mmCIF file of C-alpha atoms in Angstrom:
data_model
loop_
_atom_site.group_PDB
_atom_site.id
_atom_site.type_symbol
_atom_site.label_atom_id
_atom_site.label_comp_id
_atom_site.label_asym_id
_atom_site.label_seq_id
_atom_site.Cartn_x
_atom_site.Cartn_y
_atom_site.Cartn_z
ATOM 1 C CA MET A 1 118.220 82.768 147.446
ATOM 2 C CA LEU A 2 119.919 83.711 144.563
ATOM 3 C CA ARG A 3 121.377 80.994 142.553
ATOM 4 C CA LEU A 4 124.405 80.904 140.402
ATOM 5 C CA SER A 5 121.771 80.331 137.246
ATOM 6 C CA ASP A 6 119.546 82.520 138.268
ATOM 7 C CA ALA A 7 123.080 85.247 137.776
ATOM 8 C CA ARG A 8 124.224 83.976 134.678
ATOM 9 C CA ASN A 9 120.606 84.112 132.974
ATOM 10 C CA PHE A 10 120.400 87.615 134.123
ATOM 11 C CA PHE A 11 124.287 88.606 133.024
ATOM 12 C CA ILE A 12 122.814 86.595 129.899
ATOM 13 C CA LEU A 13 119.631 88.254 129.429
ATOM 14 C CA ILE A 14 121.160 92.541 130.471
ATOM 15 C CA PRO A 15 122.948 92.687 126.861
ATOM 16 C CA LEU A 16 120.243 90.642 125.245
ATOM 17 C CA PHE A 17 117.767 93.371 126.400
ATOM 18 C CA PHE A 18 119.761 96.800 125.360
ATOM 19 C CA LEU A 19 119.926 95.451 121.841
ATOM 20 C CA SER A 20 116.856 95.018 121.728
ATOM 21 C CA SER A 21 116.403 98.814 122.425
ATOM 22 C CA TYR A 22 118.827 99.488 120.119
ATOM 23 C CA ASP A 23 117.411 97.636 117.025
ATOM 24 C CA ALA A 24 113.718 99.271 118.722
ATOM 25 C CA ASN A 25 115.003 103.142 118.488
ATOM 26 C CA ASN A 26 116.274 102.300 114.608
ATOM 27 C CA SER A 27 112.794 100.837 113.590
ATOM 28 C CA SER A 28 111.077 103.453 115.073
ATOM 29 C CA SER A 29 113.289 106.171 113.054
ATOM 30 C CA ILE A 30 111.787 104.460 110.530
ATOM 31 C CA ALA A 31 108.160 103.944 111.024
ATOM 32 C CA ILE A 32 108.304 107.969 111.490
ATOM 33 C CA GLU A 33 110.085 108.313 108.272
ATOM 34 C CA ILE A 34 106.582 106.008 107.010
ATOM 35 C CA ALA A 35 104.367 108.091 109.300
ATOM 36 C CA ASN A 36 105.932 110.935 106.746
ATOM 37 C CA GLN A 37 105.016 109.126 103.915
ATOM 38 C CA PRO A 38 101.703 110.349 101.250
ATOM 39 C CA GLN A 39 99.529 106.876 102.428
ATOM 40 C CA PHE A 40 98.273 105.536 99.088
ATOM 41 C CA THR A 41 94.822 103.025 98.412
ATOM 42 C CA VAL A 42 93.310 101.673 94.983
ATOM 43 C CA ASN A 43 90.809 99.489 94.552
ATOM 44 C CA LYS A 44 90.715 96.110 94.664
ATOM 45 C CA GLY A 45 90.666 95.158 90.511
ATOM 46 C CA CYS A 46 93.417 97.887 89.932
ATOM 47 C CA ASN A 47 96.956 96.933 89.020
ATOM 48 C CA ILE A 48 98.684 101.003 89.542
ATOM 49 C CA THR A 49 101.322 100.948 92.665
ATOM 50 C CA PHE A 50 103.106 104.248 93.538
ATOM 51 C CA ASP A 51 106.439 104.544 94.670
ATOM 52 C CA PRO A 52 107.059 107.586 97.419
ATOM 53 C CA LYS A 53 110.627 107.970 96.509
ATOM 54 C CA LYS A 54 109.414 108.916 92.885
ATOM 55 C CA ASN A 55 106.636 110.291 94.354
ATOM 56 C CA GLU A 56 104.891 108.541 90.863
ATOM 57 C CA LEU A 57 101.690 106.651 90.819
ATOM 58 C CA THR A 58 101.995 103.997 87.417
ATOM 59 C CA LEU A 59 99.769 101.227 86.138
ATOM 60 C CA GLY A 60 100.963 97.504 86.430
ATOM 61 C CA SER A 61 98.942 95.989 83.809
ATOM 62 C CA LYS A 62 97.107 96.533 81.437
ATOM 63 C CA ILE A 63 92.600 97.541 82.308
ATOM 64 C CA ALA A 64 90.561 95.839 79.255
ATOM 65 C CA VAL A 65 86.470 96.304 78.575
ATOM 66 C CA ASN A 66 85.667 93.621 76.483
ATOM 67 C CA ALA A 67 82.201 92.904 74.861
ATOM 68 C CA GLN A 68 81.910 89.434 77.957
ATOM 69 C CA PHE A 69 83.568 92.511 80.940
ATOM 70 C CA SER A 70 81.365 95.619 80.163
ATOM 71 C CA ARG A 71 82.571 97.865 82.332
ATOM 72 C CA ALA A 72 86.111 98.458 84.899
ATOM 73 C CA ARG A 73 86.413 100.863 87.119
ATOM 74 C CA CYS A 74 89.633 102.219 89.380
ATOM 75 C CA ILE A 75 89.764 104.127 92.045
ATOM 76 C CA ILE A 76 92.040 105.997 93.446
ATOM 77 C CA ARG A 77 93.204 108.361 96.910
ATOM 78 C CA ILE A 78 95.861 109.489 98.404
ATOM 79 C CA ASN A 79 97.105 110.948 101.400
ATOM 80 C CA THR A 80 98.456 113.676 102.246
ATOM 81 C CA SER A 81 97.573 115.391 105.927
ATOM 82 C CA SER A 82 100.339 112.959 107.526
ATOM 83 C CA THR A 83 102.989 115.091 105.327
ATOM 84 C CA GLY A 84 102.046 118.502 106.689
ATOM 85 C CA LYS A 85 102.499 119.575 102.252
ATOM 86 C CA GLN A 86 100.893 121.030 99.507
ATOM 87 C CA PHE A 87 100.831 118.352 96.745
ATOM 88 C CA ARG A 88 98.928 118.153 93.570
ATOM 89 C CA LEU A 89 98.140 114.597 90.879
ATOM 90 C CA VAL A 90 100.136 116.559 87.343
ATOM 91 C CA PRO A 91 99.140 113.690 84.947
ATOM 92 C CA LEU A 92 102.693 112.127 82.988
ATOM 93 C CA ALA A 93 100.586 110.081 80.678
ATOM 94 C CA PHE A 94 97.364 108.657 79.710
ATOM 95 C CA LYS A 95 97.428 105.870 76.656
ATOM 96 C CA GLY A 96 95.264 102.973 74.907
ATOM 97 C CA GLU A 97 94.363 101.760 72.216
ATOM 98 C CA VAL A 98 89.935 101.046 70.982
ATOM 99 C CA LYS A 99 90.431 97.391 69.230
ATOM 100 C CA LYS A 100 86.986 98.074 68.188
ATOM 101 C CA ALA A 101 84.345 100.572 68.407
ATOM 102 C CA PRO A 102 82.405 101.357 70.672
ATOM 103 C CA ALA A 103 83.978 102.910 73.593
ATOM 104 C CA GLN A 104 84.497 104.910 76.153
ATOM 105 C CA VAL A 105 87.285 106.416 79.282
ATOM 106 C CA ALA A 106 85.757 108.521 81.949
ATOM 107 C CA ILE A 107 88.537 110.090 84.379
ATOM 108 C CA SER A 108 88.489 113.346 86.298
ATOM 109 C CA SER A 109 91.857 113.904 88.606
ATOM 110 C CA PHE A 110 90.810 115.964 91.719
ATOM 111 C CA VAL A 111 91.731 117.131 95.662
ATOM 112 C CA VAL A 112 88.302 116.148 97.316
ATOM 113 C CA GLY A 113 86.455 119.073 98.589
ATOM 114 C CA ASP A 114 87.301 120.140 95.623
ATOM 115 C CA GLN A 115 85.781 120.331 92.113
ATOM 116 C CA PRO A 116 87.166 117.683 90.376
ATOM 117 C CA ASN A 117 88.444 117.859 86.214
ATOM 118 C CA ARG A 118 86.185 115.815 84.106
ATOM 119 C CA PHE A 119 87.272 114.568 80.796
ATOM 120 C CA LEU A 120 85.583 112.030 78.788
ATOM 121 C CA TYR A 121 86.562 110.185 75.986
ATOM 122 C CA GLU A 122 84.208 108.695 73.775
ATOM 123 C CA SER A 123 85.572 106.697 71.381
ATOM 124 C CA PRO A 124 83.954 106.179 67.268
ATOM 125 C CA LEU A 125 80.915 104.184 65.997
ATOM 126 C CA SER A 126 83.086 102.172 64.002
ATOM 127 C CA GLY A 127 85.789 102.188 62.381
ATOM 128 C CA THR A 128 89.360 100.244 62.680
ATOM 129 C CA PRO A 129 92.106 100.185 66.210
ATOM 130 C CA LEU A 130 92.338 103.356 66.972
ATOM 131 C CA LYS A 131 95.056 104.132 69.686
ATOM 132 C CA PHE A 132 95.136 107.496 72.437
ATOM 133 C CA ASP A 133 96.525 109.590 74.159
ATOM 134 C CA LEU A 134 94.927 111.705 76.486
ATOM 135 C CA THR A 135 97.275 113.037 78.775
ATOM 136 C CA LYS A 136 97.117 116.228 77.942
ATOM 137 C CA LYS A 137 93.475 116.320 78.072
ATOM 138 C CA ILE A 138 93.926 116.128 82.166
ATOM 139 C CA LEU A 139 94.192 119.164 83.278
ATOM 140 C CA LEU A 140 96.071 119.987 87.403
ATOM 141 C CA THR A 141 95.009 119.151 89.482
ATOM 142 C CA ASN A 142 94.553 122.533 92.453
ATOM 143 C CA TYR A 143 97.659 121.394 95.623
ATOM 144 C CA THR A 144 96.528 120.456 98.718
ATOM 145 C CA SER A 145 95.105 122.295 101.573
ATOM 146 C CA LYS A 146 94.281 122.163 105.417
ATOM 147 C CA GLY A 147 91.667 120.360 105.721
ATOM 148 C CA LYS A 148 91.636 119.864 101.975
ATOM 149 C CA SER A 149 94.848 116.350 102.128
ATOM 150 C CA ILE A 150 93.326 113.817 99.995
ATOM 151 C CA LEU A 151 94.088 113.764 96.657
ATOM 152 C CA GLY A 152 92.308 111.132 93.912
ATOM 153 C CA ILE A 153 92.212 109.498 90.499
ATOM 154 C CA ASN A 154 88.896 108.036 89.310
ATOM 155 C CA LEU A 155 88.124 106.056 86.408
ATOM 156 C CA VAL A 156 85.897 104.640 84.803
ATOM 157 C CA LEU A 157 85.753 102.309 80.726
ATOM 158 C CA THR A 158 82.856 101.012 78.866
ATOM 159 C CA THR A 159 82.372 99.502 76.390
ATOM 160 C CA THR A 160 79.202 97.892 74.648
ATOM 161 C CA GLY A 161 79.916 94.996 72.671
ATOM 162 C CA GLY A 162 83.545 96.875 71.464
ATOM 163 C CA GLU A 163 87.205 96.120 73.379
ATOM 164 C CA LEU A 164 89.365 98.861 74.886
ATOM 165 C CA GLU A 165 92.228 98.685 76.523
ATOM 166 C CA VAL A 166 94.421 101.638 79.118
ATOM 167 C CA THR A 167 98.149 100.139 78.778
ATOM 168 C CA ASP A 168 99.656 103.161 80.274
ATOM 169 C CA ILE A 169 98.969 105.604 83.354
ATOM 170 C CA LYS A 170 100.947 107.471 85.488
ATOM 171 C CA PHE A 171 101.155 110.845 87.888
ATOM 172 C CA ALA A 172 103.248 112.213 89.340
ATOM 173 C CA LEU A 173 102.177 113.577 92.979
ATOM 174 C CA GLN A 174 103.838 117.680 92.568
ATOM 175 C CA GLN A 175 104.863 119.008 95.700
ATOM 176 C CA LYS A 176 104.779 123.260 96.377
#
């Protein structure tokens, strides 16, 4: 037999069910938007952020090597397969300072499956602190394509008793 309290609970739960169904529809459209964005990953020791609204990668805090920590590495990957669009990496800024020589910066940007664009900067063996700007030395990558949808940046800083800081990194994810 149906009790009055069961009927009351039924009439309370029905509107709540419809309200939650309405919210689920909104959140699923947000999930579809997120799924259509490039997916960004970076290794643990590297403070690089990706702004999906601007389609830009930026350095959050400087990357440094010195006599105690003679090597630093950043591995960045951007998976564009879920977007159905073609992208390439465009360097906007890559700057730093050799505070004490010797030091090296090796950077490559590429579409996974293509030949990487590599650049190696070696500081003079001695001298005063030296600022560097490698932005124009880093080549643009090819556009992604079907089967080749992952963009990558590999960065390695090394020194043998010197000191080096990378202070500014910015790459744009340019759509074709």
